[in-house]
Coordinates of C-alpha atoms in Angstrom, one line a residue:
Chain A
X278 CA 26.6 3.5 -45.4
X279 CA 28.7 5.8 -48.0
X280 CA 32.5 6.6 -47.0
X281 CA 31.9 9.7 -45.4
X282 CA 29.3 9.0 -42.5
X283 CA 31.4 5.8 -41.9
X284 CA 34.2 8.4 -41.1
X285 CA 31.9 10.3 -39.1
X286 CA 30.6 7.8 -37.0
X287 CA 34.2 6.7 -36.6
X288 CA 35.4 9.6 -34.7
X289 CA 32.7 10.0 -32.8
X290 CA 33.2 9.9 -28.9
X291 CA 29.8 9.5 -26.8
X292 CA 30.0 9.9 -23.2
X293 CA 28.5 7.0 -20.6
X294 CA 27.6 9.1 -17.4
X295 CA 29.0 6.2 -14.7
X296 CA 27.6 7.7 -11.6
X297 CA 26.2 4.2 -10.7
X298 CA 23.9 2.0 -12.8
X299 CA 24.3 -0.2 -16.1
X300 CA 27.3 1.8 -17.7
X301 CA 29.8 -0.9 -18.6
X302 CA 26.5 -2.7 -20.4
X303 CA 26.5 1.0 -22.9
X304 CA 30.1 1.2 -23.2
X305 CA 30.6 -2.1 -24.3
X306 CA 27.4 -2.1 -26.9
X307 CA 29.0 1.3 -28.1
X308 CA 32.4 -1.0 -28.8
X309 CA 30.8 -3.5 -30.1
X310 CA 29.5 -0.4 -33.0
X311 CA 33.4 0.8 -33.1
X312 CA 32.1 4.1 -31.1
X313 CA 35.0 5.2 -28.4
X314 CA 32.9 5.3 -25.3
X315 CA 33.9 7.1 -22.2
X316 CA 32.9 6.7 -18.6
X317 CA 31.6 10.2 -17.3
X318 CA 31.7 10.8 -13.7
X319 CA 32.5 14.5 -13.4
X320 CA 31.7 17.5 -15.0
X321 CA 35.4 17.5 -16.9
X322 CA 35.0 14.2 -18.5
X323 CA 32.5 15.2 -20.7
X324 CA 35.2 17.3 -22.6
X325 CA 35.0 16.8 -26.4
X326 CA 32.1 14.2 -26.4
X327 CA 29.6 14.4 -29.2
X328 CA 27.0 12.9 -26.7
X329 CA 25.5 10.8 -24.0
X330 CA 23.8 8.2 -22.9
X331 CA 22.5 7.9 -18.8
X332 CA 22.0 4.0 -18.4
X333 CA 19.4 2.5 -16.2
X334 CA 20.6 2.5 -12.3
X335 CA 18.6 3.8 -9.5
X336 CA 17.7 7.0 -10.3
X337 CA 17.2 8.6 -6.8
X338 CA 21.3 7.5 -6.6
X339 CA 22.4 8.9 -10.3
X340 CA 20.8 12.1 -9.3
X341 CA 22.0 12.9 -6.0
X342 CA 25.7 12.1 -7.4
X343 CA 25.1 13.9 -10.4
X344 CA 24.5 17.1 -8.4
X345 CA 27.6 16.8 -6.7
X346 CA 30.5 17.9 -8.2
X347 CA 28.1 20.4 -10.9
X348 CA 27.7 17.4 -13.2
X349 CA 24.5 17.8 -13.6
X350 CA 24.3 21.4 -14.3
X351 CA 27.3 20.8 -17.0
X352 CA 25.6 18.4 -18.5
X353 CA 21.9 20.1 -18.8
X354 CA 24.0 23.4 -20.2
X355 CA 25.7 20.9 -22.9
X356 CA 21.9 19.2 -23.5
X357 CA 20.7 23.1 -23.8
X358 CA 23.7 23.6 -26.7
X359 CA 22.2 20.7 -28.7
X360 CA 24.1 17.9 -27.3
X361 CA 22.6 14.8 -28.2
X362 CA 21.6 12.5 -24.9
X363 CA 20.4 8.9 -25.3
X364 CA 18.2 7.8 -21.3
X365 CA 17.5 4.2 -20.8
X366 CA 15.0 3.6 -17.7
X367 CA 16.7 5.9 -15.0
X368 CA 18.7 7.9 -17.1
X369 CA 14.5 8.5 -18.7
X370 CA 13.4 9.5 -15.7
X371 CA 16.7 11.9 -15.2
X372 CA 15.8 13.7 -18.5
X373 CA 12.0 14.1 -18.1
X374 CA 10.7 17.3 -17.2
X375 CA 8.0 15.8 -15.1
X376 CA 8.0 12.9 -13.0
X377 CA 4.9 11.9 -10.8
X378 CA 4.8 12.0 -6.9
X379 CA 8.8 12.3 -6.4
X380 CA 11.3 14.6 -5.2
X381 CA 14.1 13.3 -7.6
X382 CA 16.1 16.5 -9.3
X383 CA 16.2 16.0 -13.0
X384 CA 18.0 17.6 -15.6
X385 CA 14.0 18.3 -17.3
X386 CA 14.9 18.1 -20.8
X387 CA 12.3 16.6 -22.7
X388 CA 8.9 17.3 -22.4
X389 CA 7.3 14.3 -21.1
X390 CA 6.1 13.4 -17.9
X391 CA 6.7 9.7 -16.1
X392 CA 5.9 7.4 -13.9
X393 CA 8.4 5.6 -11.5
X394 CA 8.0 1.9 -10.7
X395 CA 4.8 2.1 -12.7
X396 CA 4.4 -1.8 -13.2
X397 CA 5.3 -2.4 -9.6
X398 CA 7.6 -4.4 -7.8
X399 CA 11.1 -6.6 -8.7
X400 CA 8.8 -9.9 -9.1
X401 CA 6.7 -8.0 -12.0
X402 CA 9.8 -6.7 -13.5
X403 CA 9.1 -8.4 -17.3
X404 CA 10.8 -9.2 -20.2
X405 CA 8.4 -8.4 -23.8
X406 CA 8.5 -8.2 -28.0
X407 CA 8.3 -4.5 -28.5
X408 CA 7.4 -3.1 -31.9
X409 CA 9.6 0.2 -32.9
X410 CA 8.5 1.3 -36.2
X411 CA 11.0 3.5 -36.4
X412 CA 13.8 0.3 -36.0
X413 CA 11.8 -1.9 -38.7
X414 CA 9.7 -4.9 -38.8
X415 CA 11.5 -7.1 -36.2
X416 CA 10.4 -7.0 -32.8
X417 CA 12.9 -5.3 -30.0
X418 CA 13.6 -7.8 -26.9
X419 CA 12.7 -5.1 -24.5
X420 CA 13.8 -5.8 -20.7
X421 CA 11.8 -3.6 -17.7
X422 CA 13.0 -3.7 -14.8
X423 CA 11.0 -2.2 -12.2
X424 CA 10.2 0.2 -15.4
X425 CA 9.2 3.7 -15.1
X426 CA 6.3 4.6 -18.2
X427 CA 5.9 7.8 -20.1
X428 CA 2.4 9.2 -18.7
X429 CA 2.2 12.4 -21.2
X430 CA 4.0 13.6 -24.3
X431 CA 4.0 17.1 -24.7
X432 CA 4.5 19.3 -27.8
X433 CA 7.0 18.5 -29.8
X434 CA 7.9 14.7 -28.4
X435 CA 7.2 11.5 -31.1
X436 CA 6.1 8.2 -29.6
X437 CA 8.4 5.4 -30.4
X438 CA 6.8 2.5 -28.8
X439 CA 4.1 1.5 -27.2
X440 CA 3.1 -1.8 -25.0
X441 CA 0.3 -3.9 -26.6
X442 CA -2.5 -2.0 -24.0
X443 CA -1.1 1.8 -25.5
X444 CA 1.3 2.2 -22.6
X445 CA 3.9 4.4 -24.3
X446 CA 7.6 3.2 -23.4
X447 CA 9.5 4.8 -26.1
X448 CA 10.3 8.3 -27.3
X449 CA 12.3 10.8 -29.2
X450 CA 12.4 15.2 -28.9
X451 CA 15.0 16.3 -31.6
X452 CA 18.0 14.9 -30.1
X453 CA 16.5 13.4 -26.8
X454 CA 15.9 10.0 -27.1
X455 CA 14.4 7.7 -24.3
X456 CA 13.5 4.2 -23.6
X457 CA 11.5 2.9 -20.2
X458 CA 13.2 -0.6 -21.5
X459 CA 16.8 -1.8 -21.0
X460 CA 18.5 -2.0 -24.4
X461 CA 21.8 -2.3 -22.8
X462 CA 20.9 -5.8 -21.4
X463 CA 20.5 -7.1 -24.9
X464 CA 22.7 -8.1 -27.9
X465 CA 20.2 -6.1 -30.5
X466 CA 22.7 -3.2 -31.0
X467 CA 19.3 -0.8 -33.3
X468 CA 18.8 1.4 -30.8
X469 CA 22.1 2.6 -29.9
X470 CA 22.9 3.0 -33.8
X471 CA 19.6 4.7 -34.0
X472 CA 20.8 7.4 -31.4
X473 CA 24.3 7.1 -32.9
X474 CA 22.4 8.4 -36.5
X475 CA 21.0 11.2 -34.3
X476 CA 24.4 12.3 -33.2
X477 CA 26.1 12.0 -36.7
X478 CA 23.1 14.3 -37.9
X479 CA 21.9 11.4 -40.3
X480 CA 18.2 11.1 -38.5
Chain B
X238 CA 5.1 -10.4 -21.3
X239 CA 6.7 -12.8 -19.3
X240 CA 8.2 -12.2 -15.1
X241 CA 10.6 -13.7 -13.0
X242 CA 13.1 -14.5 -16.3
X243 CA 16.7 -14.9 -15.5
X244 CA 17.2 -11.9 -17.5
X245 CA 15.0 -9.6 -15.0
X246 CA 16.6 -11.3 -12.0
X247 CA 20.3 -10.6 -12.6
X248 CA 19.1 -7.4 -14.9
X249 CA 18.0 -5.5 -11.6
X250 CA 21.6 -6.4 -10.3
X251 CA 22.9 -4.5 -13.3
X252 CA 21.1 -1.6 -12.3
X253 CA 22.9 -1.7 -8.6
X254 CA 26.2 -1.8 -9.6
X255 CA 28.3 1.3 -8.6
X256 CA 26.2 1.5 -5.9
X257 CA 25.9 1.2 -2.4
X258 CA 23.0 -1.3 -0.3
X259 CA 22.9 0.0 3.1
X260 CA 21.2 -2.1 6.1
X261 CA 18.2 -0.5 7.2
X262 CA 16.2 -1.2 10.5
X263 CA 13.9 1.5 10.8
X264 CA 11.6 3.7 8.1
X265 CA 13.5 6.3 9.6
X266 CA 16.8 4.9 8.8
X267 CA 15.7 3.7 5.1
X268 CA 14.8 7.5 4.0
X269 CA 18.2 8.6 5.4
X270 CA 19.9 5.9 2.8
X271 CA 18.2 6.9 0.5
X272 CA 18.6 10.7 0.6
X273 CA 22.4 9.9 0.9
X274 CA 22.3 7.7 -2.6
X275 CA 21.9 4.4 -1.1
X276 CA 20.6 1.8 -4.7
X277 CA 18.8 -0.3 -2.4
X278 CA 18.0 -0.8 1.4
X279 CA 18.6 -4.1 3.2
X280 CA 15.3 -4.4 5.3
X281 CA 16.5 -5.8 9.0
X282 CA 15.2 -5.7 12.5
X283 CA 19.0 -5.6 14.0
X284 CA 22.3 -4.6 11.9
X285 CA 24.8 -7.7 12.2
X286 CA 26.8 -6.3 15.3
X287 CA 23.5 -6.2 17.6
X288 CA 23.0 -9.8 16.0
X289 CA 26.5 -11.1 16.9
X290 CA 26.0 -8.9 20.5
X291 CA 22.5 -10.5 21.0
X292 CA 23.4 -14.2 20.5
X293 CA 20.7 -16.3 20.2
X294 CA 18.7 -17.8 17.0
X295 CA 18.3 -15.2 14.3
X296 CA 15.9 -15.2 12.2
X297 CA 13.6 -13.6 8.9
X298 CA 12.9 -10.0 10.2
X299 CA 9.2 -9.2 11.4
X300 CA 7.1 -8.1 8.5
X301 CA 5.6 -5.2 9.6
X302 CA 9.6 -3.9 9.6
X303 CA 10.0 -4.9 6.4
X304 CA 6.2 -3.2 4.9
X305 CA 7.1 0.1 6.8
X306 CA 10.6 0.6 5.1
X307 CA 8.9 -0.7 1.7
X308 CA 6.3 1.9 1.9
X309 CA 8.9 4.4 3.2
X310 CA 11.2 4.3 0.2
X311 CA 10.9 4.4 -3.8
X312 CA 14.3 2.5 -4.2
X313 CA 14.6 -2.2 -4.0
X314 CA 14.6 -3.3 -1.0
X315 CA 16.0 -6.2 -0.3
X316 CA 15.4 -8.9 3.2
X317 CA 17.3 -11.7 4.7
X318 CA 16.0 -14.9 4.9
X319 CA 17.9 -17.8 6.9
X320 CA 20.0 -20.5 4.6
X321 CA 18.1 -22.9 3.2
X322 CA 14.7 -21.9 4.8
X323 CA 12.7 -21.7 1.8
X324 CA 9.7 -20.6 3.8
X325 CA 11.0 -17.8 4.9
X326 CA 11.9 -17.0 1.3
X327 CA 8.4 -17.6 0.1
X328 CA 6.9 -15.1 3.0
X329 CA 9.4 -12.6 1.6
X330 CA 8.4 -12.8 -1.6
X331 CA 4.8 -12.5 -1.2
X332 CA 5.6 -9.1 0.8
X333 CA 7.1 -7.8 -2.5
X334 CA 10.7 -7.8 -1.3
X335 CA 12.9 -6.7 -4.6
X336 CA 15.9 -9.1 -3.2
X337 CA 16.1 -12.2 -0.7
X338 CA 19.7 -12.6 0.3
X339 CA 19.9 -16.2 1.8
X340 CA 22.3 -14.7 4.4
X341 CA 24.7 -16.0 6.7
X342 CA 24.0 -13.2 8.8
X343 CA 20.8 -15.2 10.2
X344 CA 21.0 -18.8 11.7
X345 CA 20.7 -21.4 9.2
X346 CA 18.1 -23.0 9.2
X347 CA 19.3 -26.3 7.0
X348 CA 22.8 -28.2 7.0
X349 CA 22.8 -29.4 4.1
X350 CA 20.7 -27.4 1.5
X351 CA 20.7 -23.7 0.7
X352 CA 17.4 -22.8 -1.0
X353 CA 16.3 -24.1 -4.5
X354 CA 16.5 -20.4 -5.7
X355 CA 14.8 -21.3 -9.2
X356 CA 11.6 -22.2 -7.6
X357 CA 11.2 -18.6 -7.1
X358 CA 10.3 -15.2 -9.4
X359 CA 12.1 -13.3 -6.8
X360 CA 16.1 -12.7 -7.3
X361 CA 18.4 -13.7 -4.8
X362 CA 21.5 -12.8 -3.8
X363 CA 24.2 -15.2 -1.6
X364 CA 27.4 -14.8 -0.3
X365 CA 30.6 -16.9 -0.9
X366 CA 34.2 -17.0 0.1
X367 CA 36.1 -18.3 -2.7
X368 CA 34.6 -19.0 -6.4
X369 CA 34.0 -22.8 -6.1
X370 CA 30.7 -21.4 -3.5
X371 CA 30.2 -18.6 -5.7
X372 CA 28.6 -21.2 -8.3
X373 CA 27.5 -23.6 -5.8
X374 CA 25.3 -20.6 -4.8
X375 CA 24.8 -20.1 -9.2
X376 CA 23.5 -23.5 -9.7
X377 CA 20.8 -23.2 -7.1
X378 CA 19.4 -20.1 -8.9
X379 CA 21.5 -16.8 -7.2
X380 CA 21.3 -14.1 -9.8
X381 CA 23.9 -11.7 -7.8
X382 CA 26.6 -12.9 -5.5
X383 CA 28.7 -10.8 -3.0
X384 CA 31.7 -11.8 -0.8
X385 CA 30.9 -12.7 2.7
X386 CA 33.3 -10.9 4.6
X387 CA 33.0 -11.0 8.4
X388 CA 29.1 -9.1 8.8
X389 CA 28.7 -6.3 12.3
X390 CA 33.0 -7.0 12.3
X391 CA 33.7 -3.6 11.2
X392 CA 36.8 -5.4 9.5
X393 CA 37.8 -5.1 6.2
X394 CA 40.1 -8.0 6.6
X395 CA 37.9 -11.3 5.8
X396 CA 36.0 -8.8 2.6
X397 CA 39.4 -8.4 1.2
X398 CA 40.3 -12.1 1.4
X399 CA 37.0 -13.3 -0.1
X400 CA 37.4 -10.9 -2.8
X401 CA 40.9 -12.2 -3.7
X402 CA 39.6 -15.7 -3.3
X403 CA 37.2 -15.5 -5.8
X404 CA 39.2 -13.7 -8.1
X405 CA 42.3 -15.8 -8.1
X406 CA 39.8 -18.9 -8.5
X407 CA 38.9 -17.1 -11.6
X408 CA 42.3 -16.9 -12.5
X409 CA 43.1 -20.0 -12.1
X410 CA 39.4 -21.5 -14.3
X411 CA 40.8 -18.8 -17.2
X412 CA 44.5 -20.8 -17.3
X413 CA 42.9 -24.4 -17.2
X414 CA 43.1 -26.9 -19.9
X415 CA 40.1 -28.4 -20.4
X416 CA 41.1 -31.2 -18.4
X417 CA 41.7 -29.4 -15.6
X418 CA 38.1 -27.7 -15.6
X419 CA 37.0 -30.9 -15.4
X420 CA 38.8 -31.6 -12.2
X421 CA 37.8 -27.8 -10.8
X422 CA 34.1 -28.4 -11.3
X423 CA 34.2 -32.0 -9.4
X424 CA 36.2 -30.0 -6.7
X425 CA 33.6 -26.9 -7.1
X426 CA 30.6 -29.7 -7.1
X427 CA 29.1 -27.9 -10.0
X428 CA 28.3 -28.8 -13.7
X429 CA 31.5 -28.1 -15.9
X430 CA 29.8 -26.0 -18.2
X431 CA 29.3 -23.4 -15.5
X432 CA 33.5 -23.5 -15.0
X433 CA 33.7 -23.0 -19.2
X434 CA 31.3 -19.8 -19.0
X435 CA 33.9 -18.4 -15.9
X436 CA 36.6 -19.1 -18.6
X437 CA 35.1 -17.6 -21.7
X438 CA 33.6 -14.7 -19.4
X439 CA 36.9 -13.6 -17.3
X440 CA 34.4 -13.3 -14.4
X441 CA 31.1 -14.3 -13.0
X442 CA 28.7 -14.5 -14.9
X443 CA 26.4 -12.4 -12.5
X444 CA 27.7 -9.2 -10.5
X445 CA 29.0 -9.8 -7.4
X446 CA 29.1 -6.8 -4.6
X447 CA 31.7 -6.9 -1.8
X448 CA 30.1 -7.0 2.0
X449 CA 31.4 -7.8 5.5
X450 CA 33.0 -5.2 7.3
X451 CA 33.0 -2.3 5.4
X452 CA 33.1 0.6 7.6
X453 CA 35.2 4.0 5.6
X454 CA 34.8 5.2 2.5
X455 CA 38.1 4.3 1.7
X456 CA 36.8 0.6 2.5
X457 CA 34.3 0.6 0.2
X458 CA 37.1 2.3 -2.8
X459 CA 39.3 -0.2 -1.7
X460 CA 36.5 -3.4 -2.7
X461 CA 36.0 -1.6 -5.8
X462 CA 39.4 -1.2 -6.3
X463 CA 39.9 -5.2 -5.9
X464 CA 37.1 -6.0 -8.4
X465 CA 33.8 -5.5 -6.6
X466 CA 31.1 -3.9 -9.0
X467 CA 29.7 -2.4 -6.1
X468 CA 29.2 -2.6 -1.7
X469 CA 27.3 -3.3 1.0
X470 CA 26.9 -1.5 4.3
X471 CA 25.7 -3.1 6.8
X472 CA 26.7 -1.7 10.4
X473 CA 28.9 0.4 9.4
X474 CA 26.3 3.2 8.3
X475 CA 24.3 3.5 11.6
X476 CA 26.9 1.8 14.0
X477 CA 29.1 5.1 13.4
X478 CA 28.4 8.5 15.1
X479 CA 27.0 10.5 12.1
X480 CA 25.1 8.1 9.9
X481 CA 24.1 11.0 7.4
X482 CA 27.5 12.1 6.6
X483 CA 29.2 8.8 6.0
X484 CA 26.6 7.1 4.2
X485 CA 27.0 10.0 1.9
X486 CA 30.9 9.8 1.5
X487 CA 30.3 5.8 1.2
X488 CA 28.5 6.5 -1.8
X489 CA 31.1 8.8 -3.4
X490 CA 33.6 7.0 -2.6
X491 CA 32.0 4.2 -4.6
X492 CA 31.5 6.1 -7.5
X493 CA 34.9 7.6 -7.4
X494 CA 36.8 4.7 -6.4
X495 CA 40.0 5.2 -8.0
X496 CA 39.7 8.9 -7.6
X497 CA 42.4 9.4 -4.4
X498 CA 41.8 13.0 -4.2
X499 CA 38.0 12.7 -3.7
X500 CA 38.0 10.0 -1.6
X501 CA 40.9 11.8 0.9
X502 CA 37.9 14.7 0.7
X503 CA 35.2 12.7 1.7
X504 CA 36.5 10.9 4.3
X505 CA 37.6 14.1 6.1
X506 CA 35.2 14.7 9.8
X507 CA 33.2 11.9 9.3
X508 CA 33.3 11.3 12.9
X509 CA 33.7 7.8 14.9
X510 CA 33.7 4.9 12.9
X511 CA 31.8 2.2 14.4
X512 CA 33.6 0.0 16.8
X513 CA 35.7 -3.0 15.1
X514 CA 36.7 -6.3 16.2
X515 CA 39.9 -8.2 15.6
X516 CA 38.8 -11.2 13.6
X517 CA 41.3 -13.2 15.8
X518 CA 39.7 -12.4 19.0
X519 CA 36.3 -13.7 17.9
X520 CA 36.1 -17.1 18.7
X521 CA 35.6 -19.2 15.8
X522 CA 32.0 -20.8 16.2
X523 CA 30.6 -17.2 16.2
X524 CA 32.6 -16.1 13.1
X525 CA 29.3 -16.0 10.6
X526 CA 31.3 -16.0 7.3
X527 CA 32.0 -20.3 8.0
X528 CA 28.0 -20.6 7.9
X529 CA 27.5 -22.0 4.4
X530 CA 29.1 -24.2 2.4

């Protein structure tokens, strides 16, 4: 990394929406890559962060707190001015713009449509090797936890990852990134620099 | 692929934190949670105050109950089974529960052993009053723990001392020598190397909730406040006299919990809270929190 994107990624401040969920799991992955990280839990908070990431959490419960308080239309008015958000499992679901047989608001960002609770119940929540191209040779330890899936990709969305039978759990739009999977549960720190190298500009 | 880790058992009580679990009896009851925000519903035939009015042996809820509010909602949902009735467990877990609190809520069913939790690829979550049952509850196989409080009391008091009971028993494992964890895991009656992880972590190594007697929004900010990573509700919701409206301000209260203005908002016309009891009036073979060891 030359001096100048190390400065770069030094002052850069990414937001943790902290409605409910796995938030202290992304801020402390973000410190652990000497990112400030913020907790985000109204719409003022988000003041001067370069971008976001919605962690897994329930995401019938992120969304109905998210439209109190006008977070949620803050933050889809800062996605629609090209601010970078990163989605892991609920926060996925919160950023699709199409989600199968539910009533859950979303901020319908990227064009994909999922599935909620698409492997089933708690007892077939799983823990797999996932191969991301786009992260290298080595295998991610991907964790689902009652997982949604990506059912359709739409124009302009690039798979990421899929499960061994095609399942796609993975994807990027421009600055939208998403994951079905938990990388916050995990001490492999490549996707958050991979979203961080979206924010920076570098990818 | 592999199911039932440890990782996806305390992982899906990483997704509930910041959140509230509300008990549930009806389908009916379920939806309203989770329109207010609930993060999971406790599945039950009768809320712990009609337990504690009803007397009696109290036991696994009927299935059908629990099926009806499974079907009814899209978020976990968790049922009680008694302490150390692993059949009951095993029934649960067939069903497709999400979480099996071993609760003291119910009657146990064993003296002297809680369930073998590891046997099973469904998590489970127990209740403690001080840290020492905390990992007694750890080294049977609980991947999430939460105070016990004193359930269908509508008391914060025994929620609040449970809370500081764990926490300055974690205080005290993080100033041991290494003599002295010795001495606290014989007293704890749990493998050392559990009281070195509480050392090097600062805290559990699982989340633990607060629960027992929450009954405001300002109840639920105030277990936050005291280190819970999150509630649960258990008469307090449909015991009061507009379950809609508080289960909501529950919930932003529990996001918001250090946010005084927001919680003085939400917690105005709520109407009645549910009746509480004065823990020193109840006499003390009924209080449910001394069920467990």
């Amino acid at each position: 990394m030359d001096a100048e994107n190390k400065r770069m990624e030094g002052s850069m401040k990414i937001g943790v929406l902290a409605s409910q969920g796995a938030f202290a799991e992304h801020i402390s992955i973000l410190q652990k890559l000497d990112t400030e990280a913020v907790p985000v839990r109204l719409p003022e908070e988000l003041r001067g962060v370069d971008g976001l990431i919605i962690p897994g959490g329930e995401s019938t419960s992120i969304s109905r707190l998210m439209s109190s308080y006008n977070l949620m239309s803050e933050i889809a008015s800062m996605a629609g001015g090209g601010m970078p958000l990163f989605g892991t499992c609920a926060g996925m679901i919160l950023m699709a713009r199409g989600i199968s047989a539910n009533g859950t608001e979303s901020l319908a960002l990227i064009n994909i449509r999922v599935r909620r609770n698409a492997f089933g119940r708690q007892v077939d929540s799983f823990e797999t090797e996932l191969a991301i191209p786009v992260l290298g040779d080595k295998p991610f330890p991907a964790v689902f936890i009652r997982a949604p899936i990506i059912e359709k990709c739409d124009s302009g969305v690039d798979i990421l990852a899929r499960l061994k039978d095609g399942t796609i759990v993975a994807a990027r739009q421009g600055k939208l990134l998403v994951t079905a999977f938990h990388p916050e549960l995990t001490d492999d720190l490549r996707l958050h620099r991979y979203f961080l190298d979206i924010v920076s500009g570098k990818l | 692929m592999e199911t039932g880790t440890w990782k996806v058992k305390t992982g899906l009580a990483q997704m509930l934190k910041g959140g509230v679990i509300m008990d549930v009896v009806t389908a009916e009851h379920a939806k309203i949670a989770e329109e207010a925000g609930a993060c999971a519903v406790m599945a039950l035939e009768r809320v712990p105050a009609d337990i504690r009015a009803a007397g009696g042996v109290a036991r696994m809820a009927d299935p059908t109950v629990i099926e009806a509010i499974m079907k009814t909602v899209t978020i976990p949902v968790m049922a009680k089974c008694r302490i150390g009735h692993f059949v009951e467990a095993q029934a649960l877990e067939s069903m497709g529960v999400d979480y099996v609190d071993e609760s003291e809520v119910l009657t146990p069913a064993d003296e002297k052993y809680h369930v073998w939790k590891h046997d099973f690829k469904v998590p489970f979550v127990c209740g403690c009053r001080e840290l020492g049952e905390a990992l007694r509850r750890l080294h049977e196989g609980a991947a999430m723990i939460r105070t016990k409080g004193e359930a269908g009391s509508g008391n914060i008091v025994e929620a609040v001392r449970h809370m500081r009971g764990v926490t300055e028993g974690i205080q005290q494992v993080v100033n041991a020598s290494e003599a002295e964890l010795k001495e606290l895991a014989t007293e704890y009656r749990v493998p050392v190397e559990m009281v070195k992880e509480v050392k090097k972590l600062g805290k559990l190594p699982v989340v633990n909730f607060a629960a027992g007697g929450i009954a405001t929004p300002a109840d639920a900010a105030l277990m936050m406040q005291l280190g819970a990573e999150g509630v649960f509700v258990g008469s307090g919701i449909f015991k009061s006299s507009n379950p809609e409206v508080r289960a909501k301000a529950i919930v932003k209260a529990t996001t918001h919990y250090r946010d005084a203005a927001i919680i003085a908002e939400v917690s105005k016309n709520l109407g009645d809270a549910m009746m509480g009891l004065d823990i020193k009036q109840i006499p003390s073979e009924e209080l449910l929190a001394q069920r467990g060891w």
